[in-house]
XYZ file of C-alpha atoms in Angstrom:
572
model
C -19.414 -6.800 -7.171
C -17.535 -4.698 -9.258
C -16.896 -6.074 -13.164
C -14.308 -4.636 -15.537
C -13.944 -5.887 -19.006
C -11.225 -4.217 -20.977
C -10.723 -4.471 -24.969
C -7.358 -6.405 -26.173
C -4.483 -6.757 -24.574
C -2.356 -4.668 -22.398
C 0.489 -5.391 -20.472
C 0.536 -4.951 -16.159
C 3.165 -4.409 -13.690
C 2.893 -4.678 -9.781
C 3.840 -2.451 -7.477
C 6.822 -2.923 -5.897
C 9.022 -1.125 -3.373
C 12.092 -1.002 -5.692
C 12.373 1.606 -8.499
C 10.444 0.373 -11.878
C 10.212 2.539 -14.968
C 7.943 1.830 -18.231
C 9.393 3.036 -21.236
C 6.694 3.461 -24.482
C 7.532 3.651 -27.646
C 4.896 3.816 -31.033
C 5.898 2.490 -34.059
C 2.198 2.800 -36.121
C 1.383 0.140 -38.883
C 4.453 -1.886 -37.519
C 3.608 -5.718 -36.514
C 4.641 -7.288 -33.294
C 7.753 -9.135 -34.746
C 9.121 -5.423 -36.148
C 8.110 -3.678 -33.195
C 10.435 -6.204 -30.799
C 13.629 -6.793 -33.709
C 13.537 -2.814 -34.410
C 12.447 -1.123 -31.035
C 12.370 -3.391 -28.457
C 15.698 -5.621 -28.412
C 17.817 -2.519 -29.026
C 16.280 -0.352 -26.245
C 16.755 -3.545 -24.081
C 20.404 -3.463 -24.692
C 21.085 -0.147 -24.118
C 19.228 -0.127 -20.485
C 21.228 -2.603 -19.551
C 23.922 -0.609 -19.444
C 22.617 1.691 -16.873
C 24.372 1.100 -13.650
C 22.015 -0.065 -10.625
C 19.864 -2.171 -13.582
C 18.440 -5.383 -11.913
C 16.255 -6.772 -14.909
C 15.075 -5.323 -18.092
C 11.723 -6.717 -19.285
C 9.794 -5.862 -22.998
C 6.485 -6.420 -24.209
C 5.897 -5.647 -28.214
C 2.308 -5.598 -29.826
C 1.456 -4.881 -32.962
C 2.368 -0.407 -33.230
C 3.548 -0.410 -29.989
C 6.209 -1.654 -27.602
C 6.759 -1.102 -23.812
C 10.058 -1.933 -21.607
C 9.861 -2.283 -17.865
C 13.347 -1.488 -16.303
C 13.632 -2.455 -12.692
C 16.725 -1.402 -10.356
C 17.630 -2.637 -7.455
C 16.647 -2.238 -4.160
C 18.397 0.915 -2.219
C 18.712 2.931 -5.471
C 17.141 6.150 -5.136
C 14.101 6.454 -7.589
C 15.363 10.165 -8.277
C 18.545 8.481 -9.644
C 17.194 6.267 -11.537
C 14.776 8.438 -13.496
C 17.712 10.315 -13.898
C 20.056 7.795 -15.557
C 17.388 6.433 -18.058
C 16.171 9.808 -19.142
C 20.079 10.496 -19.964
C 20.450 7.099 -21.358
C 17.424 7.505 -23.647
C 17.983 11.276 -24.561
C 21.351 10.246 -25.223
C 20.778 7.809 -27.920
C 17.987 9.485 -30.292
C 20.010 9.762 -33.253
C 18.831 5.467 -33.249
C 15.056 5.670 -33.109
C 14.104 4.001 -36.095
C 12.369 5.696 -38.916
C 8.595 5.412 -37.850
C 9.048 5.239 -34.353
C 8.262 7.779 -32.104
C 10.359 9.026 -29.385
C 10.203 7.183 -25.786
C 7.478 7.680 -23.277
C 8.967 7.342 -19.829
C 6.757 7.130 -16.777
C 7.658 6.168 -13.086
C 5.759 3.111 -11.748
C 5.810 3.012 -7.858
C 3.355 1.366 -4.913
C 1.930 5.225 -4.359
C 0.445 4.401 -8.290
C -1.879 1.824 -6.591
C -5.540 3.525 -5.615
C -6.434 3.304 -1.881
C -9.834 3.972 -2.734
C -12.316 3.086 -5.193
C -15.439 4.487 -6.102
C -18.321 2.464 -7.748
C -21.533 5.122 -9.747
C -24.238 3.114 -10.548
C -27.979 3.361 -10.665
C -31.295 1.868 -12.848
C -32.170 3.761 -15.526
C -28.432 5.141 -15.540
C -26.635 4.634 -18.993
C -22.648 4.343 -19.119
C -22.432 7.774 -21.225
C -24.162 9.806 -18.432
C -22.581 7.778 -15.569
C -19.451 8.775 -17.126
C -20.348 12.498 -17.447
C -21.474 12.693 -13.583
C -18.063 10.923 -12.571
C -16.196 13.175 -14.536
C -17.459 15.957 -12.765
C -17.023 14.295 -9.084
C -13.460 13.893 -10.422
C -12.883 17.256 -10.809
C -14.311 18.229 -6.957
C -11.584 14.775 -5.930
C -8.769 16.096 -7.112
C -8.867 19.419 -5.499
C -9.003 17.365 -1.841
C -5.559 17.645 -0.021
C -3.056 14.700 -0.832
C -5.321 13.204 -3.501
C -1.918 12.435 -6.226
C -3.892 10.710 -9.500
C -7.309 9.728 -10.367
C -8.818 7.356 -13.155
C -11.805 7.049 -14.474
C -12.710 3.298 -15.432
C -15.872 2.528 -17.735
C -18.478 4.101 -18.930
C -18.280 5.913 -22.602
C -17.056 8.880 -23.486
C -18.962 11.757 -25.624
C -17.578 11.738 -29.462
C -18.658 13.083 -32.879
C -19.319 10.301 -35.003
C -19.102 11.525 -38.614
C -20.601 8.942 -41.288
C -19.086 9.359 -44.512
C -21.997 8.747 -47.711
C -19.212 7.537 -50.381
C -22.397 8.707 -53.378
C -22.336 12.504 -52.137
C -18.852 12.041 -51.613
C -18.153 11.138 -55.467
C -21.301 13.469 -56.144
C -19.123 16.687 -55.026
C -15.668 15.504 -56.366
C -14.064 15.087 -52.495
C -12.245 12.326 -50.601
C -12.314 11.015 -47.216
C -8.885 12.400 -46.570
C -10.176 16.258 -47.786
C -12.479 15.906 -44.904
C -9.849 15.040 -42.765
C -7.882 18.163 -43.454
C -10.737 20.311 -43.310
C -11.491 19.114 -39.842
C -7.653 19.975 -38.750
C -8.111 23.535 -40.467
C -11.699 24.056 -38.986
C -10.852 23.200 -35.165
C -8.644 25.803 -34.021
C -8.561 29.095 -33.062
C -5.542 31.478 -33.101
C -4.593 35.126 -32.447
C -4.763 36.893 -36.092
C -3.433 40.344 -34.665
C -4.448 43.491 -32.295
C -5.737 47.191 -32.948
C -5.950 50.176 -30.551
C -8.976 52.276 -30.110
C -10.202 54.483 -27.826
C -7.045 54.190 -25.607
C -7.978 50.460 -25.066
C -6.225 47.395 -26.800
C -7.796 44.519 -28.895
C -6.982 41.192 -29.393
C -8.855 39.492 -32.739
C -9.164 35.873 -32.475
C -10.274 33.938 -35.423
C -11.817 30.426 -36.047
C -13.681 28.491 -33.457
C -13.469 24.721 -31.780
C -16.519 22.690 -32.730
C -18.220 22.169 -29.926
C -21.528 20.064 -31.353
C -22.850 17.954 -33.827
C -24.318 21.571 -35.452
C -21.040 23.264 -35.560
C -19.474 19.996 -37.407
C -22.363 19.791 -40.025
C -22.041 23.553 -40.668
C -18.121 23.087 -41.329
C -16.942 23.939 -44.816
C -15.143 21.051 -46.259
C -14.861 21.837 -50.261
C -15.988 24.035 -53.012
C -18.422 22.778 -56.107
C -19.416 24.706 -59.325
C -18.606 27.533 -57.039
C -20.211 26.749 -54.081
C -19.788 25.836 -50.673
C -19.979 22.284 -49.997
C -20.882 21.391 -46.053
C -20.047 18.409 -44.110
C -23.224 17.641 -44.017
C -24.248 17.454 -47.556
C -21.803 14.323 -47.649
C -22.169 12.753 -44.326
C -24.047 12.161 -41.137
C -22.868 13.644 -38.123
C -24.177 12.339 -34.344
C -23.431 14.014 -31.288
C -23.364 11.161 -28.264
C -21.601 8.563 -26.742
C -19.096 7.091 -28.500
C -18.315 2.870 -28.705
C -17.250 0.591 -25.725
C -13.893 0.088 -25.624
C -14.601 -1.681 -22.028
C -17.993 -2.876 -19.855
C -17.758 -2.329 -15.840
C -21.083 -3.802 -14.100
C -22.368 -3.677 -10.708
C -23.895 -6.063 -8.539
C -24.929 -7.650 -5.473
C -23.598 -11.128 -4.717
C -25.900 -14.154 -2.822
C -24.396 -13.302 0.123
C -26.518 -9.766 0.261
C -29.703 -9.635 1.559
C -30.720 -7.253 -1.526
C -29.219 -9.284 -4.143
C -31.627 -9.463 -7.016
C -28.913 -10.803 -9.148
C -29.617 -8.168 -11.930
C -26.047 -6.071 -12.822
C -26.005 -2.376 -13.777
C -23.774 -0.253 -16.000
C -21.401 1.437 -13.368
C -18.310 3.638 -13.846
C -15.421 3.432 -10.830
C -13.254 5.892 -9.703
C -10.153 5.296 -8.353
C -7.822 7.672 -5.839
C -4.058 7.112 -5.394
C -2.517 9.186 -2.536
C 0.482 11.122 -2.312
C 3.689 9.785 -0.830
C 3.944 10.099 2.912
C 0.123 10.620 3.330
C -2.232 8.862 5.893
C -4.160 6.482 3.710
C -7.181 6.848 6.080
C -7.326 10.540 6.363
C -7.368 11.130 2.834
C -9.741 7.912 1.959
C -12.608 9.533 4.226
C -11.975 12.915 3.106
C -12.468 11.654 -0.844
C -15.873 10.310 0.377
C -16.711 13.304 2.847
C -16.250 15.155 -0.741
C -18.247 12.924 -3.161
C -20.957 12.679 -0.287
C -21.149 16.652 0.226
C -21.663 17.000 -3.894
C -25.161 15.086 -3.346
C -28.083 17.085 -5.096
C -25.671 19.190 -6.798
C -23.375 17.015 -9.573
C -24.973 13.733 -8.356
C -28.163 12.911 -7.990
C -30.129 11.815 -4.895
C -31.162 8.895 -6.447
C -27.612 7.230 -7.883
C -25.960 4.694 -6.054
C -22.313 4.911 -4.940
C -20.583 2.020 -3.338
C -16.752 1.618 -1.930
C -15.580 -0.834 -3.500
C -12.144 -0.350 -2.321
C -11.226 1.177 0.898
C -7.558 0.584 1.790
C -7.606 3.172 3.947
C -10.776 1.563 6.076
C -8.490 -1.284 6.303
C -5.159 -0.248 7.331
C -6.964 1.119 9.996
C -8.979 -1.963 11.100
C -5.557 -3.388 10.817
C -3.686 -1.013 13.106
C -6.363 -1.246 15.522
C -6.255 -4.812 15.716
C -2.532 -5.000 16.548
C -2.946 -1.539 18.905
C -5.400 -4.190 20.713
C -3.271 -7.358 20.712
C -0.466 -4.950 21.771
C -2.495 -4.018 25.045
C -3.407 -7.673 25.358
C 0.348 -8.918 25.485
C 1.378 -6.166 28.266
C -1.366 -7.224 30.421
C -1.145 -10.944 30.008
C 2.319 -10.641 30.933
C 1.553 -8.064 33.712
C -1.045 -11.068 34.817
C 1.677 -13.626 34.397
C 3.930 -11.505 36.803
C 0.898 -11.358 39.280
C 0.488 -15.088 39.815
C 4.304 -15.347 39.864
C 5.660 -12.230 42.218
C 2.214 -10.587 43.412
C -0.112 -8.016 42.217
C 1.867 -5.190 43.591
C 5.040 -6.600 41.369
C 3.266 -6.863 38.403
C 2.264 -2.864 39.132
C 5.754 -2.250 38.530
C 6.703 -4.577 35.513
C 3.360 -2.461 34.078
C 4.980 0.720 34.798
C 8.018 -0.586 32.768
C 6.337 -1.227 29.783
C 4.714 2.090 28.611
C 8.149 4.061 29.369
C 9.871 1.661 26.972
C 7.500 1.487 24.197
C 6.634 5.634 24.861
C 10.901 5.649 23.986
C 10.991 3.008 21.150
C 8.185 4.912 19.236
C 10.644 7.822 19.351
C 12.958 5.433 18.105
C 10.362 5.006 15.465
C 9.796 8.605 14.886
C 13.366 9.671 14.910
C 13.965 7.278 11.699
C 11.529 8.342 9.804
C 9.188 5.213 10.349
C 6.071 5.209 10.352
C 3.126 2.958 12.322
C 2.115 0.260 10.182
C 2.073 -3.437 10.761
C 5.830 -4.209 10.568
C 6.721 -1.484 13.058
C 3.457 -2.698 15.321
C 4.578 -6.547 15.041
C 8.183 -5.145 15.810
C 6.297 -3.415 19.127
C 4.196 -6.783 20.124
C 7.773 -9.040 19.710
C 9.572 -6.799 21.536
C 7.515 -7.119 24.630
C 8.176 -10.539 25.312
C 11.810 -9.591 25.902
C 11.409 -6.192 26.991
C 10.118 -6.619 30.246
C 12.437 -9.815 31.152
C 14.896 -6.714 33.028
C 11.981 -5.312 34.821
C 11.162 -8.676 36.132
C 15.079 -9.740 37.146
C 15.284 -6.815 38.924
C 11.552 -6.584 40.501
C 12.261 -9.885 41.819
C 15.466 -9.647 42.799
C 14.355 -6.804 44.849
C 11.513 -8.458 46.647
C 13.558 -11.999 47.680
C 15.793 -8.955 49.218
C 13.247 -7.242 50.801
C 11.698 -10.717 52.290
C 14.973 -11.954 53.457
C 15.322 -12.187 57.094
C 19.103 -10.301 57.158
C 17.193 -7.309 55.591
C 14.191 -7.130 57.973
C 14.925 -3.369 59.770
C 17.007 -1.982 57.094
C 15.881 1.395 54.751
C 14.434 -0.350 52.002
C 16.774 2.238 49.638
C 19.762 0.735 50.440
C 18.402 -2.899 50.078
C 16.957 -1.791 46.933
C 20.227 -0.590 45.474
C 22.344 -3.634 47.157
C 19.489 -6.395 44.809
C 19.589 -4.076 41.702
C 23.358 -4.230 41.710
C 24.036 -7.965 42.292
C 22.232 -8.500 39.072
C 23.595 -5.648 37.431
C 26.012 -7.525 35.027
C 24.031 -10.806 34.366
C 20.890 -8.417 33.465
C 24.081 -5.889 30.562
C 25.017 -9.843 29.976
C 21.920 -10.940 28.746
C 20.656 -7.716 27.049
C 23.128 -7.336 24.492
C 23.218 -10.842 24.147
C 19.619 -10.188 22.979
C 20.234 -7.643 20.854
C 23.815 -9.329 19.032
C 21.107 -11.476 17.890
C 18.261 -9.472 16.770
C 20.359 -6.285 15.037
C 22.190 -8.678 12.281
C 18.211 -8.462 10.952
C 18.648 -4.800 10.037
C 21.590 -5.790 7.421
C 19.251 -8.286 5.205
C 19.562 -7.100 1.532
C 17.299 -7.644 -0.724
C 13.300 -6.986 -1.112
C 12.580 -7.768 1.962
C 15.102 -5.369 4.023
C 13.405 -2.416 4.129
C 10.659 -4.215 4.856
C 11.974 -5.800 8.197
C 14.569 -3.170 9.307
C 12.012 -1.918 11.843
C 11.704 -4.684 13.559
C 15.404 -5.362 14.602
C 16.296 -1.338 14.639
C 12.759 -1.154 17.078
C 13.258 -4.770 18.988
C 17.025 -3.285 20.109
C 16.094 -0.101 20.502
C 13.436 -1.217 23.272
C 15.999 -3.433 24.819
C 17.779 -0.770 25.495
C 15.580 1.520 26.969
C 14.175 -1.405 29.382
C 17.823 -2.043 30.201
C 17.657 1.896 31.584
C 13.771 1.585 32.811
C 15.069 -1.492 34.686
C 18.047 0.164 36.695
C 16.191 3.520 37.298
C 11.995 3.112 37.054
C 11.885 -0.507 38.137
C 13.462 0.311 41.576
C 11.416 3.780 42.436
C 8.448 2.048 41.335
C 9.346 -0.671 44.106
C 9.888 1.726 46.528
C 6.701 3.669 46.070
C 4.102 -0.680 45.375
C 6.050 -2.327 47.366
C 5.551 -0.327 50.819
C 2.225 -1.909 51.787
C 4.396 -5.587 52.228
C 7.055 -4.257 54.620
C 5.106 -6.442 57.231
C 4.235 -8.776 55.174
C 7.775 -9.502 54.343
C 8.715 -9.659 58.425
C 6.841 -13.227 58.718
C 7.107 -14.501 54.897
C 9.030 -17.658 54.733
C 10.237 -18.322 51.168
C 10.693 -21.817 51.404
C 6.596 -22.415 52.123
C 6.005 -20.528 49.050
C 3.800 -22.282 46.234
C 6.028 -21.764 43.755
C 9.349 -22.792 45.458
C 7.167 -26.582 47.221
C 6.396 -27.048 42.891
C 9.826 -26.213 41.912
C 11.269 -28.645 44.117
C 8.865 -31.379 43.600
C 10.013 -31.128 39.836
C 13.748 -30.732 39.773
C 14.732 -32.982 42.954
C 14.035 -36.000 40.960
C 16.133 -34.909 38.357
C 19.096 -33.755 40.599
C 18.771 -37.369 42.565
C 18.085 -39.558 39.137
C 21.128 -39.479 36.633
C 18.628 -41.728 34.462
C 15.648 -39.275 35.117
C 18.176 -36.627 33.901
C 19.178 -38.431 30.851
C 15.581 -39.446 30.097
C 14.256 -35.308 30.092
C 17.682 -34.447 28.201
C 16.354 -37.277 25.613
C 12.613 -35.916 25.924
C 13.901 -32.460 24.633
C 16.061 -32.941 21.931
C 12.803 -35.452 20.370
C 10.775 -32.483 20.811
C 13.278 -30.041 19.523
C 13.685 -32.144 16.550
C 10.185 -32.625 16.218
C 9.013 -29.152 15.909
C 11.970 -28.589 13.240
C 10.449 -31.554 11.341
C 7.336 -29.307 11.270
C 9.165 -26.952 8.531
C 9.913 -29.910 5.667
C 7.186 -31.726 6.471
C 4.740 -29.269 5.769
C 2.821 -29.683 8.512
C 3.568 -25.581 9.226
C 3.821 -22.680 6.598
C 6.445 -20.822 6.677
C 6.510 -17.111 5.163
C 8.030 -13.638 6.308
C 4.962 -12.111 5.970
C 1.046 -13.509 6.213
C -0.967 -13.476 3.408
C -2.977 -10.747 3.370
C -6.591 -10.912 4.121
C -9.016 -8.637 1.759
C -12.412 -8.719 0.776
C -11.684 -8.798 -2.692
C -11.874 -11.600 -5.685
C -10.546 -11.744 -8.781
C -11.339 -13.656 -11.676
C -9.375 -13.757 -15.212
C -11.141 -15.104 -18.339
C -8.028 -15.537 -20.814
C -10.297 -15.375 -24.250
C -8.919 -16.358 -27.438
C -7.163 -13.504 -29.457
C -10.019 -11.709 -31.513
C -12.968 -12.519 -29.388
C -15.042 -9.424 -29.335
C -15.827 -7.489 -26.651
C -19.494 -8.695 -26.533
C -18.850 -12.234 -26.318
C -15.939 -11.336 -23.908
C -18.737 -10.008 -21.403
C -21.354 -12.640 -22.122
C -18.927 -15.209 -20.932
C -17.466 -13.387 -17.475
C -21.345 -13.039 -16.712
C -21.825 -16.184 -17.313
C -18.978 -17.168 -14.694
């Protein structure tokens, strides 16, 4: 368990597949009420007037304010960062006096980190947790496809000068003469150049401070005519500076090693590139934190995924790669108890050549193999192989019928593929008239779904052709071991036609009987549509999505310190 407590208030945005752009403004010593009449409102109205603008949404705290534009779905993000930097730049002659100018970053779902990395240890403090992450962060960001990395917890190393107000008065200075001689102190610059010796020189003067000796050494004022130090009139400490934030570690009951005791920890998270495998570049992150053992971290400090998004798109992928297999051979076994095992060896056939085609439908669009396109894959093979079977068994009724007995099985083969030639066009593109109208939904959710009506058609399609040219060489080549088999088959002792017949003759005698199963399925049509009000079923475009993950929000009152902030969430 992974716990991050962060000082005050900030605002959040979620990812989203639509263009979204946070705009940041500054407005120091300004209260929240300015900040929104003076900044906020007026940027608001002048966004609007971008075309493509969806909603415009602002957030104003005391010195700062931030405005979330979101556009709608199918505008490009280029053009949109394009038409608010124009609108902003446009307009800067109305930033109010004491504002700064706008901040404008891109949000998008790349943003979000696939991975997450927890440091933590006993006897490890947050300050050098923090320094030994910093320095795996480094070795992260040179991996391939790694796009932004953040550091969360842990404290960062700071100069903490203590001013002593007596030696302060003592030597005539003020708090803001220490000030400036800090911004006069910490900088080097180029002074000039001399040549000597045929070789050029550069002179550099001044020098960063780079410890607590160089700061206490610093000249900050003169007195009876001499030098007055910064520390003759304060203390200066080198070391970690103060919590802004508190991120803990530890085990939960359900862990065997769960001690219940919770350690300082720092976690660092990894965002991929756009277009990147999530999985490829989530193991090499860890293949690179794990090869920097003994070197930047040591043996004996714990790192624990936390988040893995990568680990679990590809459990996910798997798991439909599997159902997929399971759905062609429960219909290939379905076609065995119906036709024969030799059939089904042909409807199996069928299948691979479509989906082999589809996924260069896939390919050729530009998607890519997630769980839409997957799900679009499994739903299409319900349908797909309903051609294979018309003509497989269309082809073996005219291979068993006694007219055909003697014939080249060719020319039979051809004569049952063509009879239902036009019912099997017929019922294809009556299949995909009502699947393809999917591909035209607008909104959040269409690019979301388009691959499963531009995928479902596509494959209906290509098993159309597999149908009229695999299906019937396949026959040719299974279906020659029941030549002579066929010669003394009689199809009307069959299993399947003696419980056909026992079931429909009733209803073809019986105009009550026929009346009574009309009545039967229109209750259980209605039925199963009562499901939907009712409640009895969920319904949702897509399922909820299952992670190992739990968050809890403790909402403290405004001014609760950070202390009592963390006291309280342990508590929990």
């Amino acid at each position: 368990m992974a716990m991050s407590i962060d000082a005050g208030e900030g605002p959040k945005s979620e990812p989203n597949v639509v263009p979204m752009i946070d705009i940041f403004v500054s407005m120091r010593g300004s209260s929240a009420q300015e900040v929104e009449q003076r900044v906020a409102i007026p940027m608001e109205k002048l966004l609007k007037e971008i075309p493509g603008v969806e909603y415009v949404y602002s957030t104003s705290m005391p010195g700062q304010a931030l405005v979330t534009v979101r556009y709608y779905v199918g505008v490009s993000e280029n053009d949109a960062v394009v038409r608010t930097y124009n609108k902003m730049y446009s307009n800067f002659d109305l930033i109010p006096p004491g504002a700064s100018r706008p901040l404008i970053k891109v949000r998008s779902i790349f943003d979000v980190p696939i991975l997450a990395m927890t440091f933590w240890g006993r006897g490890y403090s947050s300050h050098e947790l923090r320094q030994i992450v910093e320095e795996a962060n480094v070795a992260v960001k040179q991996v391939d496809n790694v796009s932004e990395t953040t550091i969360i917890g842990g404290t960062r190393r700071e100069l903490r000068v203590t001013l002593n107000p007596q030696r302060l008065a003592a030597y005539h200075l003020s708090p803001g003469a220490i000030a400036r001689a800090f911004q006069l102190s910490n900088q080097r610059s180029i002074s000039g150049s001399f040549a000597q010796e045929n070789r050029e020189f550069v002179v550099e003067t001044g020098r960063f401070i780079s410890d607590a000796g160089d700061a206490r050494n610093m000249v900050v004022g003169v007195f009876n005519g001499q030098p007055v130090y910064l520390g003759d009139v304060a203390d200066v400490a080198d070391g970690p500076g103060e919590h802004s934030n508190y991120v803990l570690f530890g085990y939960g009951g359900a862990v065997k090693k769960a001690s219940g005791d919770e350690y300082p920890a720092v976690t660092l998270a990894v965002a991929k590139r756009r277009g990147t495998n999530a999985s490829i570049v989530a193991k090499a992150v860890i293949d690179k934190v794990d090869s920097m053992r003994g070197v930047a971290i040591p043996d004996n400090l714990q790192v624990t995924v936390t988040r893995d998004y990568g680990e679990t798109a590809k459990q996910k992928s798997n798991d439909l790669l599997k159902h997929l297999l399971l759905a062609t051979l429960s219909v290939t076994l379905l076609v065995a108890l119906a036709l024969g095992w030799r059939e089904s060896g042909v409807v199996l056939v069928a299948v691979p050549g479509t989906l082999a085609l589809t996924l260069f439908i896939f390919y050729f669009h530009g998607y890519t193999l997630n769980r839409v396109t997957l799900f679009a894959l499994i739903f299409s093979i319900g349908i797909l192989v309903d051609d294979a079977i018309v003509v497989v068994e269309n082809i073996v009724r005219h291979f068993r019928l006694p007219q055909n007995q003697g014939r080249p099985w060719g020319e039979v083969a051809v004569e049952a593929v063509d009879e239902v030639g036009n019912p099997t066009i017929l019922a294809t593109f009556a299949v995909i008239a009502a699947i393809l109208p999917m591909a035209f939904v607008s909104g959040l959710m269409g690019p979301y779904m388009r691959p499963i009506p531009v995928g479902a058609s596509a494959a209906m399609l290509f098993s159309l052709a597999v149908a009229f040219v695999v299906s019937p060489w396949a026959a040719l080549r299974l279906l020659r071991g029941e030549k002579k088999a066929a010669e003394h088959i009689d199809e009307s002792q069959t299993w399947t036609r003696r419980v056909y017949r026992r079931v429909i003759t009733p209803l073809v005698e019986s105009a009550t009987r026929r009346w009574i199963f009309f009545a039967g399925v229109v209750v259980l049509l209605l039925a199963a549509c009562a499901m939907v009000p009712l409640k009895m079923v969920l319904v949702k475009m897509l399922p909820f999505d299952n992670k190992s993950e739990m968050q809890v929000v403790v909402d403290m009152p405004a001014g609760t310190p950070l202390e009592r902030t963390l006291a309280a969430e342990q508590a929990v």
